[in-house]
Short mmCIF file of C-alpha atoms in Angstrom, two decimals:
data_model
loop_
_atom_site.label_atom_id
_atom_site.label_comp_id
_atom_site.label_asym_id
_atom_site.label_seq_id
_atom_site.Cartn_x
_atom_site.Cartn_y
_atom_site.Cartn_z
CA MET Q 1 0.39 170.53 -1.70
CA ALA Q 2 -2.70 172.41 -1.28
CA GLU Q 3 -5.42 170.87 0.99
CA ASN Q 4 -9.07 171.42 1.39
CA PRO Q 5 -10.35 169.84 4.87
CA THR Q 6 -13.34 168.43 3.10
CA ASP Q 7 -11.92 166.55 0.79
CA PHE Q 8 -9.40 162.94 0.53
CA PRO Q 9 -10.85 159.74 1.15
CA THR Q 10 -12.74 159.51 4.47
CA PRO Q 11 -11.98 156.67 6.88
CA GLU Q 12 -15.34 154.72 5.49
CA ILE Q 13 -14.17 154.78 2.06
CA ASN Q 14 -10.56 153.48 3.03
CA VAL Q 15 -12.32 150.67 5.06
CA LEU Q 16 -14.39 149.95 2.35
CA LEU Q 17 -11.54 149.85 -0.17
CA THR Q 18 -9.46 147.77 2.51
CA ARG Q 19 -12.13 145.32 2.85
CA TYR Q 20 -12.81 144.78 -0.78
CA ALA Q 21 -8.96 144.18 -1.52
CA GLY Q 22 -9.16 141.44 1.31
CA GLY Q 23 -11.70 139.54 -0.49
CA GLU Q 24 -14.87 140.67 1.03
CA VAL Q 25 -18.07 141.08 -1.02
CA LEU Q 26 -19.40 144.72 -0.19
CA THR Q 27 -23.12 145.17 -0.08
CA GLU Q 28 -25.44 147.40 -2.73
CA ALA Q 29 -25.38 150.02 -0.26
CA GLU Q 30 -21.62 150.11 0.26
CA THR Q 31 -20.86 149.82 -3.67
CA ALA Q 32 -23.06 152.75 -3.95
CA VAL Q 33 -20.93 154.76 -1.31
CA LEU Q 34 -17.93 153.56 -3.05
CA ALA Q 35 -19.08 154.48 -6.45
CA GLU Q 36 -19.97 158.03 -5.25
CA TRP Q 37 -16.51 158.61 -3.93
CA LEU Q 38 -15.03 157.35 -7.11
CA HIS Q 39 -17.20 159.47 -9.15
CA GLY Q 40 -15.34 162.61 -7.38
CA ALA Q 41 -11.80 161.09 -6.37
CA ASP Q 42 -8.54 162.46 -8.09
CA ALA Q 43 -5.16 161.11 -8.22
CA ALA Q 44 -4.00 162.75 -4.97
CA SER Q 45 -6.87 160.75 -3.40
CA PHE Q 46 -5.66 157.80 -4.65
CA ALA Q 47 -2.17 158.14 -3.63
CA HIS Q 48 -3.39 158.84 -0.35
CA VAL Q 49 -5.20 155.16 -0.44
CA THR Q 50 -2.38 153.51 -1.64
CA GLY Q 51 -0.69 154.02 1.93
CA THR Q 52 -3.18 151.11 2.74
CA ILE Q 53 -3.77 149.26 -0.57
CA HIS Q 54 -0.64 149.24 -2.80
CA SER Q 55 -1.59 147.77 -6.27
CA LEU Q 56 -4.33 148.21 -8.89
CA LEU Q 57 -5.67 145.63 -11.23
CA ASP Q 58 -8.23 145.03 -14.19
CA ILE Q 59 -8.29 148.59 -15.08
CA PRO Q 60 -8.02 148.81 -18.89
CA GLN Q 61 -4.42 149.38 -19.82
CA ARG Q 62 -4.94 152.81 -21.16
CA ILE Q 63 -6.82 154.01 -17.83
CA GLU Q 64 -4.17 152.11 -15.54
CA THR Q 65 -1.27 153.81 -17.25
CA SER Q 66 -2.79 157.41 -17.21
CA LEU Q 67 -3.90 156.65 -13.62
CA LYS Q 68 -0.62 155.33 -12.32
CA ALA Q 69 1.20 158.25 -14.01
CA LYS Q 70 -0.95 160.87 -11.88
CA LEU Q 71 -0.33 158.57 -8.91
CA ASP Q 72 3.30 158.67 -9.44
CA ALA Q 73 2.98 162.77 -9.33
CA ALA Q 74 0.80 162.80 -6.60
CA THR Q 75 3.33 160.52 -4.71
CA GLN Q 76 6.31 162.53 -5.71
CA GLU Q 77 4.33 165.89 -4.69
CA GLU Q 78 3.53 164.31 -0.89
CA ARG Q 79 7.39 163.39 -0.55
CA GLU Q 80 8.40 166.87 -1.04
CA THR Q 81 5.57 168.20 1.19
CA PRO Q 82 6.39 169.10 4.90
CA ASP Q 83 5.13 166.51 7.35
CA TYR Q 84 1.56 167.82 8.84
CA THR Q 85 0.89 167.21 12.63
CA ILE Q 86 -2.87 167.40 12.20
CA HIS Q 87 -3.96 164.36 10.00
CA ARG Q 88 -7.28 165.24 8.21
CA VAL Q 89 -9.67 162.95 6.25
CA HIS Q 90 -10.02 164.92 2.75
CA PHE Q 91 -10.17 164.22 -0.69
CA ILE Q 92 -9.41 166.95 -3.56
CA ARG Q 93 -11.40 166.61 -6.87
CA ARG Q 94 -9.51 167.79 -10.00
CA PHE Q 95 -9.13 164.66 -12.48
CA LYS Q 96 -12.74 163.48 -12.11
CA TRP Q 97 -12.41 162.00 -16.05
CA ILE Q 98 -10.02 159.23 -14.69
CA ALA Q 99 -12.89 158.15 -11.99
CA ALA Q 100 -15.44 158.67 -14.40
CA ALA Q 101 -13.82 156.48 -16.83
CA VAL Q 102 -13.01 153.44 -14.52
CA ILE Q 103 -16.70 153.66 -13.45
CA LEU Q 104 -18.16 153.27 -16.87
CA PHE Q 105 -15.76 150.50 -16.85
CA ALA Q 106 -16.94 149.06 -13.51
CA PHE Q 107 -20.38 149.29 -14.54
CA ALA Q 108 -20.05 147.65 -18.27
CA GLY Q 109 -17.63 145.07 -17.54
CA GLY Q 110 -17.32 144.02 -14.18
CA ALA Q 111 -17.01 145.16 -10.38
CA TRP Q 112 -14.78 146.80 -8.38
CA PHE Q 113 -11.11 144.83 -9.43
CA TRP Q 114 -9.52 147.88 -8.39
CA PHE Q 115 -6.93 146.50 -6.26
CA THR Q 116 -4.78 143.17 -6.89
CA GLN Q 117 -4.83 140.30 -4.67
CA ASN Q 118 -1.45 139.13 -6.20
CA ALA Q 119 0.08 142.63 -5.20
CA LYS Q 120 4.08 143.20 -5.39
CA GLN Q 121 3.48 144.67 -1.81
CA PRO Q 122 1.16 143.24 0.60
CA VAL Q 123 -1.99 144.91 1.84
CA GLN Q 124 -0.91 147.01 4.81
CA THR Q 125 -2.67 145.25 7.92
CA PHE Q 126 -3.54 147.06 10.89
CA ALA Q 127 -1.07 146.72 14.01
CA SER Q 128 -4.19 146.50 16.30
CA VAL Q 129 -4.60 143.17 18.72
CA TYR Q 130 -8.25 142.37 18.76
CA LYS Q 131 -8.47 139.84 21.49
CA ASN Q 132 -12.09 140.52 21.47
CA ASP Q 133 -14.59 143.38 20.60
CA VAL Q 134 -16.75 145.78 22.38
CA ALA Q 135 -20.42 146.10 21.82
CA PRO Q 136 -21.55 149.76 21.37
CA GLY Q 137 -24.33 151.57 23.83
CA LYS Q 138 -27.91 151.85 22.62
CA ALA Q 139 -31.12 153.66 23.14
CA GLY Q 140 -32.80 153.22 26.75
CA GLY Q 141 -31.67 153.95 30.20
CA LYS Q 142 -33.89 154.77 33.49
CA LEU Q 143 -37.19 156.84 33.77
CA LYS Q 144 -37.52 157.73 37.57
CA LEU Q 145 -41.51 158.65 38.20
CA SER Q 146 -42.79 161.09 40.46
CA ASN Q 147 -43.16 158.45 43.31
CA GLY Q 148 -39.86 157.47 43.08
CA GLN Q 149 -40.65 154.23 41.20
CA MET Q 150 -37.68 153.53 38.40
CA LEU Q 151 -38.57 152.11 34.61
CA SER Q 152 -36.32 150.61 32.35
CA ILE Q 153 -36.70 152.28 29.14
CA ASP Q 154 -35.00 149.62 27.35
CA SER Q 155 -37.81 147.05 28.27
CA MET Q 156 -40.63 149.28 27.26
CA LYS Q 157 -42.72 148.35 24.49
CA ASP Q 158 -43.86 151.09 21.99
CA GLY Q 159 -47.34 152.26 23.07
CA PHE Q 160 -48.85 153.74 26.18
CA VAL Q 161 -46.58 152.93 29.44
CA ILE Q 162 -47.96 154.34 32.47
CA ALA Q 163 -49.83 157.46 33.93
CA ASP Q 164 -48.16 159.69 36.25
CA ALA Q 165 -49.67 162.87 37.87
CA GLY Q 166 -52.47 162.86 35.43
CA LEU Q 167 -50.36 162.59 32.19
CA LYS Q 168 -50.09 159.61 29.99
CA LEU Q 169 -46.58 158.45 29.33
CA TYR Q 170 -45.83 156.72 25.74
CA LYS Q 171 -43.04 155.25 24.06
CA GLU Q 172 -43.11 156.32 20.27
CA ASN Q 173 -40.07 155.05 18.14
CA GLY Q 174 -38.14 154.77 21.14
CA LYS Q 175 -38.77 158.38 22.22
CA ILE Q 176 -40.31 159.05 25.84
CA VAL Q 177 -43.72 161.36 24.99
CA TYR Q 178 -46.18 162.88 27.60
CA LYS Q 179 -49.64 163.30 26.43
CA GLY Q 180 -52.59 165.22 28.43
CA THR Q 181 -52.21 167.70 31.39
CA ALA Q 182 -50.78 167.13 34.76
CA THR Q 183 -52.79 167.48 37.74
CA GLU Q 184 -50.55 168.03 40.28
CA THR Q 185 -46.76 169.42 40.90
CA ALA Q 186 -44.70 166.27 40.08
CA TYR Q 187 -41.22 165.26 38.56
CA ASN Q 188 -39.63 163.00 36.13
CA GLU Q 189 -35.86 162.37 36.00
CA ILE Q 190 -34.31 160.68 33.07
CA ILE Q 191 -30.94 158.68 33.99
CA GLU Q 192 -28.42 157.54 31.50
CA ASP Q 193 -25.87 155.27 32.65
CA ILE Q 194 -22.67 154.85 30.36
CA GLY Q 195 -23.69 153.21 27.06
CA ARG Q 196 -27.24 154.61 26.93
CA TYR Q 197 -28.89 157.51 25.47
CA THR Q 198 -32.54 158.31 24.76
CA SER Q 199 -34.68 161.36 23.72
CA VAL Q 200 -38.19 162.68 25.31
CA GLU Q 201 -40.52 165.22 24.31
CA LEU Q 202 -41.43 167.18 27.39
CA PRO Q 203 -44.77 168.26 28.46
CA ASP Q 204 -44.55 171.43 26.65
CA HIS Q 205 -43.36 169.50 23.36
CA SER Q 206 -39.76 170.65 23.56
CA ILE Q 207 -37.63 167.88 22.85
CA ALA Q 208 -34.63 166.63 24.89
CA TRP Q 209 -31.75 164.20 24.03
CA VAL Q 210 -29.81 162.80 26.90
CA ASN Q 211 -26.35 161.64 26.26
CA SER Q 212 -24.44 158.63 27.74
CA GLY Q 213 -23.65 159.30 31.55
CA SER Q 214 -26.14 162.26 31.75
CA SER Q 215 -29.65 162.92 33.54
CA ILE Q 216 -32.38 165.50 33.24
CA ARG Q 217 -35.18 166.44 35.88
CA TYR Q 218 -38.00 168.16 34.81
CA PRO Q 219 -41.63 169.02 36.05
CA LEU Q 220 -44.97 167.39 34.54
CA HIS Q 221 -46.21 170.78 34.78
CA PHE Q 222 -44.37 173.84 33.93
CA ALA Q 223 -44.89 176.84 36.24
CA SER Q 224 -46.43 179.72 34.57
CA ASP Q 225 -43.43 182.01 34.43
CA GLU Q 226 -40.75 179.48 33.74
CA ARG Q 227 -40.04 176.27 32.45
CA LYS Q 228 -36.96 175.04 34.71
CA ILE Q 229 -35.05 171.84 33.62
CA THR Q 230 -31.83 170.62 35.79
CA MET Q 231 -29.38 168.54 34.28
CA THR Q 232 -26.01 166.47 34.35
CA GLY Q 233 -23.54 165.48 31.81
CA GLU Q 234 -24.75 166.22 28.17
CA ALA Q 235 -28.15 166.92 26.77
CA ALA Q 236 -29.38 168.40 23.38
CA PHE Q 237 -32.60 170.61 23.32
CA GLN Q 238 -34.94 171.55 20.52
CA VAL Q 239 -37.13 174.26 22.28
CA VAL Q 240 -40.79 175.50 21.53
CA HIS Q 241 -40.15 179.16 22.09
CA ASN Q 242 -42.81 180.90 24.63
CA GLU Q 243 -41.76 184.54 25.52
CA LYS Q 244 -43.79 184.46 28.54
CA GLN Q 245 -42.62 181.10 29.70
CA PRO Q 246 -38.95 181.20 29.29
CA PHE Q 247 -37.26 177.43 29.00
CA ARG Q 248 -34.04 177.48 31.58
CA VAL Q 249 -31.59 174.55 31.90
CA TYR Q 250 -29.86 174.86 35.43
CA VAL Q 251 -26.80 173.16 35.30
CA ASP Q 252 -23.76 173.34 37.92
CA ASN Q 253 -24.82 176.65 39.53
CA GLN Q 254 -25.01 178.17 36.02
CA VAL Q 255 -28.34 179.20 33.93
CA PHE Q 256 -29.18 179.07 30.44
CA GLU Q 257 -32.08 180.58 28.90
CA ASP Q 258 -33.48 179.64 25.52
CA LYS Q 259 -34.72 182.31 23.13
CA GLY Q 260 -35.99 180.02 20.48
CA THR Q 261 -33.37 177.27 19.69
CA VAL Q 262 -31.43 174.18 19.14
CA PHE Q 263 -28.70 173.96 21.45
CA ASN Q 264 -26.22 171.26 23.26
CA ILE Q 265 -25.10 171.83 26.83
CA ARG Q 266 -22.11 169.52 27.52
CA ALA Q 267 -21.46 169.71 31.36
CA TYR Q 268 -19.65 166.39 32.44
CA SER Q 269 -18.14 166.59 36.17
CA ASN Q 270 -14.83 165.55 35.05
CA GLU Q 271 -14.23 168.38 32.58
CA LEU Q 272 -13.17 171.90 33.32
CA VAL Q 273 -15.60 173.73 31.62
CA ILE Q 274 -19.34 173.66 30.44
CA ARG Q 275 -19.79 174.06 26.86
CA THR Q 276 -22.98 175.26 25.48
CA THR Q 277 -23.47 175.42 21.29
CA VAL Q 278 -26.05 177.02 19.70
CA LEU Q 279 -27.35 175.60 16.09
CA GLU Q 280 -30.45 178.00 15.89
CA GLY Q 281 -31.73 180.83 17.63
CA LEU Q 282 -30.16 182.22 20.72
CA VAL Q 283 -29.32 181.28 24.29
CA SER Q 284 -28.77 183.37 27.06
CA ILE Q 285 -26.05 183.31 29.79
CA ARG Q 286 -25.96 186.15 32.44
CA ASN Q 287 -27.39 188.42 30.07
CA THR Q 288 -25.08 187.55 27.06
CA MET Q 289 -26.37 186.17 23.91
CA ILE Q 290 -24.86 182.88 22.53
CA LYS Q 291 -25.67 182.95 18.36
CA PRO Q 292 -25.69 180.38 15.95
CA MET Q 293 -22.34 178.47 15.27
CA GLN Q 294 -20.88 179.88 18.66
CA GLN Q 295 -19.90 178.14 21.87
CA ALA Q 296 -19.88 179.46 25.39
CA GLN Q 297 -17.28 177.94 27.61
CA VAL Q 298 -18.22 178.36 31.42
CA ALA Q 299 -15.15 177.76 33.84
CA LYS Q 300 -15.72 176.43 37.48
CA ASN Q 301 -14.91 180.15 38.70
CA GLY Q 302 -18.12 181.45 36.18
CA GLN Q 303 -15.80 183.18 33.74
CA VAL Q 304 -17.29 183.06 30.35
CA ASN Q 305 -15.24 182.79 26.91
CA PHE Q 306 -16.76 182.55 23.65
CA SER Q 307 -15.81 180.75 20.30
CA ASP Q 308 -16.97 181.64 16.86
CA LYS Q 309 -17.35 179.29 13.90
CA VAL Q 310 -17.69 176.18 16.00
CA ASN Q 311 -18.07 172.82 14.15
CA THR Q 312 -21.51 172.35 14.89
CA GLU Q 313 -21.72 169.03 13.24
CA ALA Q 314 -19.10 167.57 15.58
CA VAL Q 315 -20.70 168.59 18.91
CA PHE Q 316 -24.47 167.22 17.87
CA ALA Q 317 -22.89 164.15 16.40
CA TRP Q 318 -23.92 161.96 19.31
CA ARG Q 319 -27.36 163.02 19.04
CA ASP Q 320 -27.48 161.93 15.47
CA GLY Q 321 -25.71 158.25 16.32
CA GLU Q 322 -22.24 159.43 14.93
CA PHE Q 323 -18.85 160.08 15.94
CA SER Q 324 -17.68 163.40 14.42
CA PHE Q 325 -14.48 165.39 15.61
CA GLY Q 326 -12.71 168.27 13.97
CA ASN Q 327 -8.71 168.52 15.06
CA ALA Q 328 -9.32 166.60 18.22
CA THR Q 329 -6.86 165.09 20.63
CA ILE Q 330 -6.70 161.35 20.89
CA GLU Q 331 -7.84 162.02 24.48
CA GLU Q 332 -10.89 163.67 23.63
CA ILE Q 333 -11.61 161.14 21.24
CA MET Q 334 -11.25 158.27 23.63
CA ASN Q 335 -13.04 160.12 26.29
CA ASP Q 336 -16.22 159.85 24.44
CA ALA Q 337 -15.58 156.26 23.32
CA ALA Q 338 -15.07 155.42 27.23
CA LYS Q 339 -18.29 157.12 27.85
CA TRP Q 340 -20.47 155.10 24.92
CA TYR Q 341 -18.53 151.58 25.15
CA GLY Q 342 -17.78 151.78 28.96
CA VAL Q 343 -14.16 150.80 28.50
CA GLU Q 344 -11.00 151.99 30.40
CA VAL Q 345 -8.55 153.56 28.24
CA ILE Q 346 -4.94 153.30 28.82
CA TYR Q 347 -2.41 155.52 26.97
CA GLN Q 348 1.16 153.36 26.20
CA ASP Q 349 2.61 156.38 24.22
CA ARG Q 350 1.86 159.84 23.74
CA ILE Q 351 -0.12 160.65 20.76
CA SER Q 352 0.71 164.51 19.72
CA GLN Q 353 -1.21 165.02 16.50
CA GLN Q 354 -4.64 165.74 16.21
CA PHE Q 355 -7.56 164.19 14.16
CA GLY Q 356 -10.35 164.94 12.23
CA PHE Q 357 -13.03 162.87 10.88
CA VAL Q 358 -16.73 162.73 10.25
CA GLY Q 359 -19.98 160.48 10.09
CA ILE Q 360 -18.47 157.32 11.95
CA ASP Q 361 -21.43 155.46 13.05
CA ARG Q 362 -21.04 154.92 16.85
CA ASN Q 363 -24.05 151.94 16.97
CA MET Q 364 -21.12 149.78 15.58
CA PRO Q 365 -18.54 147.92 17.80
CA ILE Q 366 -15.73 149.89 19.01
CA SER Q 367 -13.19 148.09 16.49
CA ASN Q 368 -15.09 150.35 13.70
CA LEU Q 369 -14.01 153.56 15.25
CA LEU Q 370 -10.39 152.35 16.27
CA ARG Q 371 -9.71 150.89 12.69
CA ASN Q 372 -11.15 154.19 11.01
CA LEU Q 373 -8.66 156.02 13.24
CA GLU Q 374 -5.57 153.74 12.50
CA THR Q 375 -6.41 154.32 8.99
CA ILE Q 376 -5.79 157.86 9.27
CA GLY Q 377 -2.44 157.18 10.83
CA GLY Q 378 -0.25 157.60 13.63
CA VAL Q 379 -2.19 155.52 16.22
CA HIS Q 380 -2.78 151.86 17.13
CA PHE Q 381 -4.86 150.31 19.61
CA GLU Q 382 -5.31 147.11 21.36
CA ILE Q 383 -8.65 145.80 22.87
CA ASP Q 384 -8.19 143.28 25.81
CA GLY Q 385 -11.86 142.82 27.26
CA LYS Q 386 -13.00 146.26 28.36
CA LYS Q 387 -9.63 147.79 28.26
CA ILE Q 388 -7.93 149.58 25.49
CA THR Q 389 -4.53 150.51 24.92
CA VAL Q 390 -3.36 153.34 22.87
CA LYS Q 391 0.16 153.26 21.30
CA LYS Q 392 1.92 154.58 18.46
#
């Protein structure tokens, strides 16, 4: 069967369908999301969904018969197709008239009765055991002032916070903002523990996003010939370019220089390479330019490798409050989950396949991420306090 990596029902759609089949009433927004998917879905997509929800109900007979025929054909094609080791969330749009007809019926007569509550086969249940759930991280963290005083960003209210070295510090819509001009050489530092992140508008109006388990240190008044930032962990930058005053990020003895750009640096100490990904503009590393959609991977010994056509949506997803991965191992996904949720991950079984998905809200409890992964297939989880067990 031909595949299109951007198609097939997303985990979000699978979860919505599963919840509805379980008797939940969807919100207006969730119903709108489902309606959009239905408008573009095809028989192969529904065949994929029936791995989780097995029967159809309350569709006019002429539509039901036609749709089931398509499903039978698609299911037979799936059986004749070799198994794939990479499980992707995708949907293919070829039989739009089926979905369109059903949507007309739904709006005219009645709701989203796609799946039976008296199915011949029971709705598939997740094998996970959730003894409790784990809350997500949140915006906040700590701000270290020039005199060493530590402020909790979590407890700051919007508006003026404090003055430091002549600059006025504000919190605006959750973001740290500096206004005015510093009267002396001084530094501030943002420190993000596990489960915290924040953004800051630096004195030059460049913006930095600081991820969980990370930090950035910056002067309140930049030198005339350089804007020097030091960091650990992961941070994204949107830089106001100034050729006469280059913006340089120092991390683990490496220097990355902005050439008018938006870029992300991932440099966690427990990872083997520093990954710098450019979304817009250029970044220089050792007089070599990293271009948009490229990623430079700097090893501990200083060796630099480049990857082209990087999935920038996945790289920058954390900045936008989401989990997104393209062909990632379960270890890569759970490493990020551990940083965000502050959990310990134990691997009971080896999971060999890779996973790809986009747009899972990371501001939801961890069960939301785990259930979406289980919907894709090939992995199950148990939550016991702050301990997550991964198994087949």
